[in-house]
Amino acid sequence: MTILLTGSSRGIGAAIHTALTDAGASVIGHGTASGIPADFSDPEGPTALWNAALEQAGGAIDVLINNAGVFEAAPLGDDDWTAQWERTMRINLTASAELCRLAVLHWQARGVGGRIVNIASRAAYRGDSPAHWHYAASKAGMVAMTKTIARGYAREGILAFAVCPGFTMTGMAEDYLSSRGGDALLADIPLGRVAAPDEIAAAAKFLALEAPASMTGSVIDVNGASYVR
Ligand SMILES: NC(=O)c1ccc[n+]([C@@H]2O[C@H](COP(=O)([O-])OP(=O)(O)OC[C@H]3O[C@@H](n4cnc5c(N)ncnc54)[C@H](OP(=O)(O)O)[C@@H]3O)[C@@H](O)[C@H]2O)c1
């Protein structure tokens, strides 16, 4: 079982990497500090990563997990608001879409099934702050893309799932919490705390390795009931 995992260098991705390797999977990681480097703000980045990963894997990848992403503020008054929109869309959505496309084509060419797990966000359903239109839209796009892939290729054994984390205590979440008044934000989470990266990893591992095929197209929330739907 060979898995390509984007953004495995830190945060949620590092926790997913640990959960998968502990389960015996062979994980090809991606990031600046570890794994194969590829900048998704560069339009060539996703294809370069896929080709390098395929070579490292000896020609067969079984599972793709799109986890890499950015959460950058773009206040409405910023002159570069549109450039910020396009940057977030490219890194969070377009790069994921390109990797999904390459994975589906790869599995079709080999005549085998495969699995995609997309790490989206609670923001896909709930929306986000006024400085994060782009982030919420990118994650909603990821959920819609996941469902489209699930419906389009299920008969070929190609399955697609998404995970929607709420606040998760990584560097990104710490920045967010401090910029929103810290603990006050916890009042909005019935569980009383933000998620731990290994909780998101548990859901991703289940979808990558164990989830029954009939679950394809499903989206798993991991948010302490801060948004229920
Ligand atoms: N933490 C949360 O509260 C939360 C909530 C909901 C959803 N999520 C989602 O969960 C995923 C992981 O989040 P996280 O909190 O673990 O983030 P993180 O700690 O900031 O790590 C982000 C990862 O994405 C990679 N990345 C960032 N910019 C990139 C670029 N331009 N090109 C390629 N890779 C890039 C980073 O690689 P480098 O190390 O090379 O920079 C890193 O591995 C994201 O998709 C995020 O939107 C997080």
PDB file of C-alpha atoms and ligand atoms in Angstrom:
ATOM      1  CA  MET A   1       0.000   0.000   0.000  1.00  0.00           C
ATOM      2  CA  THR A   2       1.735   3.173  -1.198  1.00  0.00           C
ATOM      3  CA  ILE A   3       0.286   6.523  -0.194  1.00  0.00           C
ATOM      4  CA  LEU A   4       1.187   9.991  -1.449  1.00  0.00           C
ATOM      5  CA  LEU A   5       0.518  12.483   1.368  1.00  0.00           C
ATOM      6  CA  THR A   6       0.892  16.208   0.723  1.00  0.00           C
ATOM      7  CA  GLY A   7       1.918  18.610   3.474  1.00  0.00           C
ATOM      8  CA  SER A   8       3.342  15.813   5.609  1.00  0.00           C
ATOM      9  CA  SER A   9       6.126  17.957   7.062  1.00  0.00           C
ATOM     10  CA  ARG A  10       4.197  19.333  10.033  1.00  0.00           C
ATOM     11  CA  GLY A  11       0.833  19.811  11.727  1.00  0.00           C
ATOM     12  CA  ILE A  12      -2.024  17.532  10.694  1.00  0.00           C
ATOM     13  CA  GLY A  13       0.023  16.073   7.841  1.00  0.00           C
ATOM     14  CA  ALA A  14       2.780  14.921  10.191  1.00  0.00           C
ATOM     15  CA  ALA A  15       0.167  13.237  12.409  1.00  0.00           C
ATOM     16  CA  ILE A  16      -1.373  11.494   9.378  1.00  0.00           C
ATOM     17  CA  HIS A  17       2.109  10.360   8.315  1.00  0.00           C
ATOM     18  CA  THR A  18       2.691   8.775  11.735  1.00  0.00           C
ATOM     19  CA  ALA A  19      -0.738   7.108  11.830  1.00  0.00           C
ATOM     20  CA  LEU A  20      -0.272   5.585   8.376  1.00  0.00           C
ATOM     21  CA  THR A  21       3.276   4.347   8.893  1.00  0.00           C
ATOM     22  CA  ASP A  22       2.267   2.880  12.277  1.00  0.00           C
ATOM     23  CA  ALA A  23      -0.436   0.984  10.359  1.00  0.00           C
ATOM     24  CA  GLY A  24       2.214  -0.452   8.033  1.00  0.00           C
ATOM     25  CA  ALA A  25       1.600   1.706   4.965  1.00  0.00           C
ATOM     26  CA  SER A  26       4.420   3.037   2.825  1.00  0.00           C
ATOM     27  CA  VAL A  27       4.044   6.826   2.807  1.00  0.00           C
ATOM     28  CA  ILE A  28       5.632   9.198   0.309  1.00  0.00           C
ATOM     29  CA  GLY A  29       5.688  12.549   2.044  1.00  0.00           C
ATOM     30  CA  HIS A  30       5.826  16.085   0.711  1.00  0.00           C
ATOM     31  CA  GLY A  31       7.029  19.349   2.218  1.00  0.00           C
ATOM     32  CA  THR A  32       9.936  21.721   2.687  1.00  0.00           C
ATOM     33  CA  ALA A  33      11.404  20.139   5.822  1.00  0.00           C
ATOM     34  CA  SER A  34      10.809  16.509   4.858  1.00  0.00           C
ATOM     35  CA  GLY A  35       9.571  14.455   1.916  1.00  0.00           C
ATOM     36  CA  ILE A  36       9.579  15.613  -1.706  1.00  0.00           C
ATOM     37  CA  PRO A  37       9.632  19.432  -1.970  1.00  0.00           C
ATOM     38  CA  ALA A  38       7.077  21.060  -4.297  1.00  0.00           C
ATOM     39  CA  ASP A  39       5.616  24.564  -4.074  1.00  0.00           C
ATOM     40  CA  PHE A  40       1.920  24.508  -4.980  1.00  0.00           C
ATOM     41  CA  SER A  41       1.887  28.251  -5.647  1.00  0.00           C
ATOM     42  CA  ASP A  42       3.942  27.282  -8.709  1.00  0.00           C
ATOM     43  CA  PRO A  43       1.648  25.861 -11.432  1.00  0.00           C
ATOM     44  CA  GLU A  44       4.289  23.218 -12.191  1.00  0.00           C
ATOM     45  CA  GLY A  45       4.411  22.074  -8.539  1.00  0.00           C
ATOM     46  CA  PRO A  46       1.689  19.397  -8.388  1.00  0.00           C
ATOM     47  CA  THR A  47       2.749  17.597 -11.586  1.00  0.00           C
ATOM     48  CA  ALA A  48       6.405  17.679 -10.528  1.00  0.00           C
ATOM     49  CA  LEU A  49       5.435  16.171  -7.170  1.00  0.00           C
ATOM     50  CA  TRP A  50       3.292  13.454  -8.782  1.00  0.00           C
ATOM     51  CA  ASN A  51       6.058  12.434 -11.185  1.00  0.00           C
ATOM     52  CA  ALA A  52       8.708  12.350  -8.457  1.00  0.00           C
ATOM     53  CA  ALA A  53       6.405  10.380  -6.146  1.00  0.00           C
ATOM     54  CA  LEU A  54       5.552   7.874  -8.871  1.00  0.00           C
ATOM     55  CA  GLU A  55       9.238   7.302  -9.544  1.00  0.00           C
ATOM     56  CA  GLN A  56       9.945   6.873  -5.833  1.00  0.00           C
ATOM     57  CA  ALA A  57       7.007   4.453  -5.589  1.00  0.00           C
ATOM     58  CA  GLY A  58       8.259   2.311  -8.451  1.00  0.00           C
ATOM     59  CA  GLY A  59       5.316   3.184 -10.693  1.00  0.00           C
ATOM     60  CA  ALA A  60       2.280   2.524  -8.488  1.00  0.00           C
ATOM     61  CA  ILE A  61       0.505   4.818  -6.019  1.00  0.00           C
ATOM     62  CA  ASP A  62      -2.605   3.408  -4.303  1.00  0.00           C
ATOM     63  CA  VAL A  63      -3.873   6.327  -2.219  1.00  0.00           C
ATOM     64  CA  LEU A  64      -3.647  10.113  -2.542  1.00  0.00           C
ATOM     65  CA  ILE A  65      -4.167  12.327   0.504  1.00  0.00           C
ATOM     66  CA  ASN A  66      -4.421  16.048  -0.222  1.00  0.00           C
ATOM     67  CA  ASN A  67      -3.566  17.731   3.080  1.00  0.00           C
ATOM     68  CA  ALA A  68      -1.275  20.669   2.195  1.00  0.00           C
ATOM     69  CA  GLY A  69      -2.983  24.013   2.546  1.00  0.00           C
ATOM     70  CA  VAL A  70      -2.649  27.623   3.632  1.00  0.00           C
ATOM     71  CA  PHE A  71      -4.815  29.773   5.900  1.00  0.00           C
ATOM     72  CA  GLU A  72      -3.767  33.353   5.147  1.00  0.00           C
ATOM     73  CA  ALA A  73      -5.738  36.481   5.995  1.00  0.00           C
ATOM     74  CA  ALA A  74      -6.940  38.707   3.152  1.00  0.00           C
ATOM     75  CA  PRO A  75      -8.821  41.700   4.621  1.00  0.00           C
ATOM     76  CA  LEU A  76     -11.249  43.272   2.141  1.00  0.00           C
ATOM     77  CA  GLY A  77      -9.319  46.551   2.119  1.00  0.00           C
ATOM     78  CA  ASP A  78      -6.087  44.984   0.930  1.00  0.00           C
ATOM     79  CA  ASP A  79      -4.966  46.136  -2.513  1.00  0.00           C
ATOM     80  CA  ASP A  80      -3.748  42.637  -3.297  1.00  0.00           C
ATOM     81  CA  TRP A  81      -7.031  40.947  -2.258  1.00  0.00           C
ATOM     82  CA  THR A  82      -7.506  39.301  -5.649  1.00  0.00           C
ATOM     83  CA  ALA A  83      -3.918  38.060  -5.739  1.00  0.00           C
ATOM     84  CA  GLN A  84      -4.452  36.582  -2.262  1.00  0.00           C
ATOM     85  CA  TRP A  85      -7.675  34.933  -3.466  1.00  0.00           C
ATOM     86  CA  GLU A  86      -5.879  33.372  -6.417  1.00  0.00           C
ATOM     87  CA  ARG A  87      -2.936  32.205  -4.290  1.00  0.00           C
ATOM     88  CA  THR A  88      -5.181  30.415  -1.777  1.00  0.00           C
ATOM     89  CA  MET A  89      -7.297  28.895  -4.538  1.00  0.00           C
ATOM     90  CA  ARG A  90      -4.217  27.602  -6.325  1.00  0.00           C
ATOM     91  CA  ILE A  91      -2.564  26.061  -3.276  1.00  0.00           C
ATOM     92  CA  ASN A  92      -5.684  24.699  -1.557  1.00  0.00           C
ATOM     93  CA  LEU A  93      -7.923  23.778  -4.493  1.00  0.00           C
ATOM     94  CA  THR A  94      -6.199  23.798  -7.885  1.00  0.00           C
ATOM     95  CA  ALA A  95      -3.155  21.839  -6.706  1.00  0.00           C
ATOM     96  CA  SER A  96      -5.435  19.274  -5.038  1.00  0.00           C
ATOM     97  CA  ALA A  97      -7.543  19.028  -8.196  1.00  0.00           C
ATOM     98  CA  GLU A  98      -4.494  18.470 -10.376  1.00  0.00           C
ATOM     99  CA  LEU A  99      -3.225  15.707  -8.106  1.00  0.00           C
ATOM    100  CA  CYS A 100      -6.704  14.097  -8.063  1.00  0.00           C
ATOM    101  CA  ARG A 101      -6.775  14.222 -11.861  1.00  0.00           C
ATOM    102  CA  LEU A 102      -3.337  12.604 -12.148  1.00  0.00           C
ATOM    103  CA  ALA A 103      -4.314   9.928  -9.623  1.00  0.00           C
ATOM    104  CA  VAL A 104      -7.577   9.060 -11.421  1.00  0.00           C
ATOM    105  CA  LEU A 105      -5.792   8.865 -14.783  1.00  0.00           C
ATOM    106  CA  HIS A 106      -3.073   6.711 -13.184  1.00  0.00           C
ATOM    107  CA  TRP A 107      -5.593   4.238 -11.749  1.00  0.00           C
ATOM    108  CA  GLN A 108      -7.567   4.119 -14.992  1.00  0.00           C
ATOM    109  CA  ALA A 109      -4.390   3.432 -16.993  1.00  0.00           C
ATOM    110  CA  ARG A 110      -3.448   0.616 -14.599  1.00  0.00           C
ATOM    111  CA  GLY A 111      -7.010  -0.738 -14.533  1.00  0.00           C
ATOM    112  CA  VAL A 112      -7.065  -0.699 -10.745  1.00  0.00           C
ATOM    113  CA  GLY A 113      -9.020   1.137  -8.077  1.00  0.00           C
ATOM    114  CA  GLY A 114      -7.630   3.741  -5.711  1.00  0.00           C
ATOM    115  CA  ARG A 115      -8.565   6.090  -2.913  1.00  0.00           C
ATOM    116  CA  ILE A 116      -8.494   9.846  -2.495  1.00  0.00           C
ATOM    117  CA  VAL A 117      -8.782  11.556   0.893  1.00  0.00           C
ATOM    118  CA  ASN A 118      -9.107  15.338   0.789  1.00  0.00           C
ATOM    119  CA  ILE A 119      -8.520  17.340   3.966  1.00  0.00           C
ATOM    120  CA  ALA A 120     -11.059  20.159   3.645  1.00  0.00           C
ATOM    121  CA  SER A 121     -12.407  22.197   6.587  1.00  0.00           C
ATOM    122  CA  ARG A 122     -15.445  23.006   8.677  1.00  0.00           C
ATOM    123  CA  ALA A 123     -15.280  26.316   6.790  1.00  0.00           C
ATOM    124  CA  ALA A 124     -16.601  24.515   3.692  1.00  0.00           C
ATOM    125  CA  TYR A 125     -20.017  24.318   5.383  1.00  0.00           C
ATOM    126  CA  ARG A 126     -19.941  27.025   8.031  1.00  0.00           C
ATOM    127  CA  GLY A 127     -17.974  29.742   6.249  1.00  0.00           C
ATOM    128  CA  ASP A 128     -15.040  31.563   7.814  1.00  0.00           C
ATOM    129  CA  SER A 129     -13.985  35.017   8.993  1.00  0.00           C
ATOM    130  CA  PRO A 130     -14.365  38.145   6.809  1.00  0.00           C
ATOM    131  CA  ALA A 131     -10.656  37.897   5.961  1.00  0.00           C
ATOM    132  CA  HIS A 132     -11.002  34.311   4.755  1.00  0.00           C
ATOM    133  CA  TRP A 133     -13.543  34.237   1.925  1.00  0.00           C
ATOM    134  CA  HIS A 134     -10.944  32.503  -0.217  1.00  0.00           C
ATOM    135  CA  TYR A 135     -10.163  29.839   2.383  1.00  0.00           C
ATOM    136  CA  ALA A 136     -13.821  28.853   2.895  1.00  0.00           C
ATOM    137  CA  ALA A 137     -14.446  28.854  -0.852  1.00  0.00           C
ATOM    138  CA  SER A 138     -11.375  26.718  -1.524  1.00  0.00           C
ATOM    139  CA  LYS A 139     -12.504  24.121   1.003  1.00  0.00           C
ATOM    140  CA  ALA A 140     -16.107  24.118  -0.235  1.00  0.00           C
ATOM    141  CA  GLY A 141     -14.676  23.554  -3.715  1.00  0.00           C
ATOM    142  CA  MET A 142     -12.664  20.634  -2.365  1.00  0.00           C
ATOM    143  CA  VAL A 143     -15.801  19.025  -0.908  1.00  0.00           C
ATOM    144  CA  ALA A 144     -17.729  19.449  -4.178  1.00  0.00           C
ATOM    145  CA  MET A 145     -14.800  18.026  -6.140  1.00  0.00           C
ATOM    146  CA  THR A 146     -14.585  15.025  -3.799  1.00  0.00           C
ATOM    147  CA  LYS A 147     -18.269  14.228  -4.289  1.00  0.00           C
ATOM    148  CA  THR A 148     -17.923  14.601  -8.063  1.00  0.00           C
ATOM    149  CA  ILE A 149     -14.992  12.174  -8.174  1.00  0.00           C
ATOM    150  CA  ALA A 150     -16.847   9.709  -5.926  1.00  0.00           C
ATOM    151  CA  ARG A 151     -19.892   9.708  -8.206  1.00  0.00           C
ATOM    152  CA  GLY A 152     -17.904   9.658 -11.422  1.00  0.00           C
ATOM    153  CA  TYR A 153     -15.516   6.776 -10.836  1.00  0.00           C
ATOM    154  CA  ALA A 154     -17.032   4.513  -8.171  1.00  0.00           C
ATOM    155  CA  ARG A 155     -17.741   1.807 -10.752  1.00  0.00           C
ATOM    156  CA  GLU A 156     -14.009   1.715 -11.497  1.00  0.00           C
ATOM    157  CA  GLY A 157     -13.183   1.184  -7.834  1.00  0.00           C
ATOM    158  CA  ILE A 158     -11.941   4.745  -7.437  1.00  0.00           C
ATOM    159  CA  LEU A 159     -13.201   6.090  -4.098  1.00  0.00           C
ATOM    160  CA  ALA A 160     -13.109   9.641  -2.774  1.00  0.00           C
ATOM    161  CA  PHE A 161     -13.632  10.974   0.746  1.00  0.00           C
ATOM    162  CA  ALA A 162     -13.184  14.253   2.593  1.00  0.00           C
ATOM    163  CA  VAL A 163     -12.428  15.191   6.187  1.00  0.00           C
ATOM    164  CA  CYS A 164     -13.613  18.528   7.580  1.00  0.00           C
ATOM    165  CA  PRO A 165     -11.599  19.453  10.674  1.00  0.00           C
ATOM    166  CA  GLY A 166     -12.633  22.270  12.961  1.00  0.00           C
ATOM    167  CA  PHE A 167      -9.965  24.148  14.912  1.00  0.00           C
ATOM    168  CA  THR A 168      -7.002  21.843  15.283  1.00  0.00           C
ATOM    169  CA  MET A 169      -4.043  22.696  17.465  1.00  0.00           C
ATOM    170  CA  THR A 170      -1.278  23.148  14.935  1.00  0.00           C
ATOM    171  CA  GLY A 171       0.714  26.277  14.273  1.00  0.00           C
ATOM    172  CA  MET A 172      -2.029  27.520  12.005  1.00  0.00           C
ATOM    173  CA  ALA A 173      -4.731  27.132  14.663  1.00  0.00           C
ATOM    174  CA  GLU A 174      -2.624  28.787  17.351  1.00  0.00           C
ATOM    175  CA  ASP A 175      -2.281  31.858  15.144  1.00  0.00           C
ATOM    176  CA  TYR A 176      -6.001  31.819  14.500  1.00  0.00           C
ATOM    177  CA  LEU A 177      -6.953  31.405  18.157  1.00  0.00           C
ATOM    178  CA  SER A 178      -4.666  34.181  19.323  1.00  0.00           C
ATOM    179  CA  SER A 179      -5.962  36.514  16.618  1.00  0.00           C
ATOM    180  CA  ARG A 180      -9.533  35.805  17.816  1.00  0.00           C
ATOM    181  CA  GLY A 181      -9.041  36.295  21.543  1.00  0.00           C
ATOM    182  CA  GLY A 182      -7.745  32.878  22.505  1.00  0.00           C
ATOM    183  CA  ASP A 183      -9.865  30.919  24.947  1.00  0.00           C
ATOM    184  CA  ALA A 184     -13.051  32.898  24.210  1.00  0.00           C
ATOM    185  CA  LEU A 185     -13.308  30.951  21.000  1.00  0.00           C
ATOM    186  CA  LEU A 186     -13.524  27.699  22.918  1.00  0.00           C
ATOM    187  CA  ALA A 187     -16.976  28.697  24.149  1.00  0.00           C
ATOM    188  CA  ASP A 188     -18.230  27.921  20.649  1.00  0.00           C
ATOM    189  CA  ILE A 189     -16.980  24.320  20.841  1.00  0.00           C
ATOM    190  CA  PRO A 190     -19.275  22.062  22.900  1.00  0.00           C
ATOM    191  CA  LEU A 191     -16.433  19.596  23.467  1.00  0.00           C
ATOM    192  CA  GLY A 192     -14.584  22.413  25.236  1.00  0.00           C
ATOM    193  CA  ARG A 193     -11.336  22.131  23.326  1.00  0.00           C
ATOM    194  CA  VAL A 194      -9.909  22.260  19.832  1.00  0.00           C
ATOM    195  CA  ALA A 195      -9.066  19.000  18.076  1.00  0.00           C
ATOM    196  CA  ALA A 196      -5.669  17.355  18.289  1.00  0.00           C
ATOM    197  CA  PRO A 197      -3.854  16.544  15.036  1.00  0.00           C
ATOM    198  CA  ASP A 198      -3.976  12.829  15.825  1.00  0.00           C
ATOM    199  CA  GLU A 199      -7.783  12.988  15.907  1.00  0.00           C
ATOM    200  CA  ILE A 200      -7.833  14.245  12.318  1.00  0.00           C
ATOM    201  CA  ALA A 201      -5.210  11.620  11.483  1.00  0.00           C
ATOM    202  CA  ALA A 202      -7.434   8.854  12.865  1.00  0.00           C
ATOM    203  CA  ALA A 203     -10.228   9.860  10.490  1.00  0.00           C
ATOM    204  CA  ALA A 204      -7.859  10.174   7.524  1.00  0.00           C
ATOM    205  CA  LYS A 205      -6.285   6.786   8.245  1.00  0.00           C
ATOM    206  CA  PHE A 206      -9.706   5.149   8.450  1.00  0.00           C
ATOM    207  CA  LEU A 207     -10.740   6.597   5.101  1.00  0.00           C
ATOM    208  CA  ALA A 208      -7.417   5.772   3.431  1.00  0.00           C
ATOM    209  CA  LEU A 209      -7.130   2.188   4.641  1.00  0.00           C
ATOM    210  CA  GLU A 210     -10.354   0.843   6.068  1.00  0.00           C
ATOM    211  CA  ALA A 211     -13.554   2.639   5.085  1.00  0.00           C
ATOM    212  CA  PRO A 212     -15.988   0.388   3.223  1.00  0.00           C
ATOM    213  CA  ALA A 213     -16.423   1.215  -0.456  1.00  0.00           C
ATOM    214  CA  SER A 214     -20.058   2.179   0.085  1.00  0.00           C
ATOM    215  CA  MET A 215     -18.847   5.194   2.087  1.00  0.00           C
ATOM    216  CA  THR A 216     -17.404   6.797  -1.041  1.00  0.00           C
ATOM    217  CA  GLY A 217     -18.452  10.421  -1.393  1.00  0.00           C
ATOM    218  CA  SER A 218     -18.809  10.903   2.342  1.00  0.00           C
ATOM    219  CA  VAL A 219     -17.431  13.792   4.361  1.00  0.00           C
ATOM    220  CA  ILE A 220     -16.380  13.244   7.975  1.00  0.00           C
ATOM    221  CA  ASP A 221     -16.612  16.135  10.450  1.00  0.00           C
ATOM    222  CA  VAL A 222     -14.042  16.344  13.266  1.00  0.00           C
ATOM    223  CA  ASN A 223     -14.936  19.545  15.091  1.00  0.00           C
ATOM    224  CA  GLY A 224     -16.126  18.873  18.665  1.00  0.00           C
ATOM    225  CA  ALA A 225     -19.736  19.540  17.536  1.00  0.00           C
ATOM    226  CA  SER A 226     -18.891  23.205  16.861  1.00  0.00           C
ATOM    227  CA  TYR A 227     -20.779  22.763  13.604  1.00  0.00           C
ATOM    228  CA  VAL A 228     -23.283  19.976  13.144  1.00  0.00           C
ATOM    229  CA  ARG A 229     -25.125  19.361   9.907  1.00  0.00           C
TER     230      ARG A 229
HETATM  231  N1  LIG B   1      -5.295  23.494  11.806  1.00  0.00           N
HETATM  232  C1  LIG B   1      -6.579  23.754  11.661  1.00  0.00           C
HETATM  233  O1  LIG B   1      -7.229  24.362  12.529  1.00  0.00           O
HETATM  234  C2  LIG B   1      -7.284  23.285  10.435  1.00  0.00           C
HETATM  235  C3  LIG B   1      -8.690  23.326  10.424  1.00  0.00           C
HETATM  236  C4  LIG B   1      -9.372  22.888   9.298  1.00  0.00           C
HETATM  237  C5  LIG B   1      -8.674  22.437   8.203  1.00  0.00           C
HETATM  238  N2  LIG B   1      -7.320  22.401   8.214  1.00  0.00           N
HETATM  239  C6  LIG B   1      -6.640  21.934   7.008  1.00  0.00           C
HETATM  240  O2  LIG B   1      -5.762  20.873   7.323  1.00  0.00           O
HETATM  241  C7  LIG B   1      -4.638  20.906   6.449  1.00  0.00           C
HETATM  242  C8  LIG B   1      -3.357  20.914   7.270  1.00  0.00           C
HETATM  243  O3  LIG B   1      -3.395  22.036   8.117  1.00  0.00           O
HETATM  244  P1  LIG B   1      -2.309  22.287   9.276  1.00  0.00           P
HETATM  245  O4  LIG B   1      -2.982  23.065  10.318  1.00  0.00           O
HETATM  246  O5  LIG B   1      -1.634  21.009   9.632  1.00  0.00           O
HETATM  247  O6  LIG B   1      -1.303  23.265   8.507  1.00  0.00           O
HETATM  248  P2  LIG B   1       0.223  23.642   8.770  1.00  0.00           P
HETATM  249  O7  LIG B   1       0.685  23.138  10.097  1.00  0.00           O
HETATM  250  O8  LIG B   1       0.322  25.090   8.471  1.00  0.00           O
HETATM  251  O9  LIG B   1       0.969  22.814   7.619  1.00  0.00           O
HETATM  252  C9  LIG B   1       0.629  23.097   6.304  1.00  0.00           C
HETATM  253  C10 LIG B   1       1.251  22.058   5.374  1.00  0.00           C
HETATM  254  O10 LIG B   1       0.928  22.474   4.016  1.00  0.00           O
HETATM  255  C11 LIG B   1       2.140  22.665   3.307  1.00  0.00           C
HETATM  256  N3  LIG B   1       2.096  23.857   2.454  1.00  0.00           N
HETATM  257  C12 LIG B   1       1.862  25.140   2.836  1.00  0.00           C
HETATM  258  N4  LIG B   1       2.000  25.967   1.801  1.00  0.00           N
HETATM  259  C13 LIG B   1       2.356  25.203   0.722  1.00  0.00           C
HETATM  260  C14 LIG B   1       2.676  25.480  -0.631  1.00  0.00           C
HETATM  261  N5  LIG B   1       2.674  26.718  -1.110  1.00  0.00           N
HETATM  262  N6  LIG B   1       3.002  24.431  -1.421  1.00  0.00           N
HETATM  263  C15 LIG B   1       3.033  23.173  -0.955  1.00  0.00           C
HETATM  264  N7  LIG B   1       2.751  22.848   0.319  1.00  0.00           N
HETATM  265  C16 LIG B   1       2.426  23.859   1.152  1.00  0.00           C
HETATM  266  C17 LIG B   1       3.232  22.858   4.342  1.00  0.00           C
HETATM  267  O11 LIG B   1       4.459  22.438   3.787  1.00  0.00           O
HETATM  268  P3  LIG B   1       5.855  23.173   4.207  1.00  0.00           P
HETATM  269  O12 LIG B   1       6.256  22.544   5.474  1.00  0.00           O
HETATM  270  O13 LIG B   1       6.742  22.836   3.047  1.00  0.00           O
HETATM  271  O14 LIG B   1       5.556  24.627   4.343  1.00  0.00           O
HETATM  272  C18 LIG B   1       2.755  21.987   5.497  1.00  0.00           C
HETATM  273  O15 LIG B   1       3.201  20.664   5.360  1.00  0.00           O
HETATM  274  C19 LIG B   1      -4.806  22.149   5.592  1.00  0.00           C
HETATM  275  O16 LIG B   1      -5.348  21.808   4.341  1.00  0.00           O
HETATM  276  C20 LIG B   1      -5.769  22.994   6.385  1.00  0.00           C
HETATM  277  O17 LIG B   1      -6.514  23.877   5.582  1.00  0.00           O
HETATM  278  C21 LIG B   1      -6.599  22.821   9.308  1.00  0.00           C
END
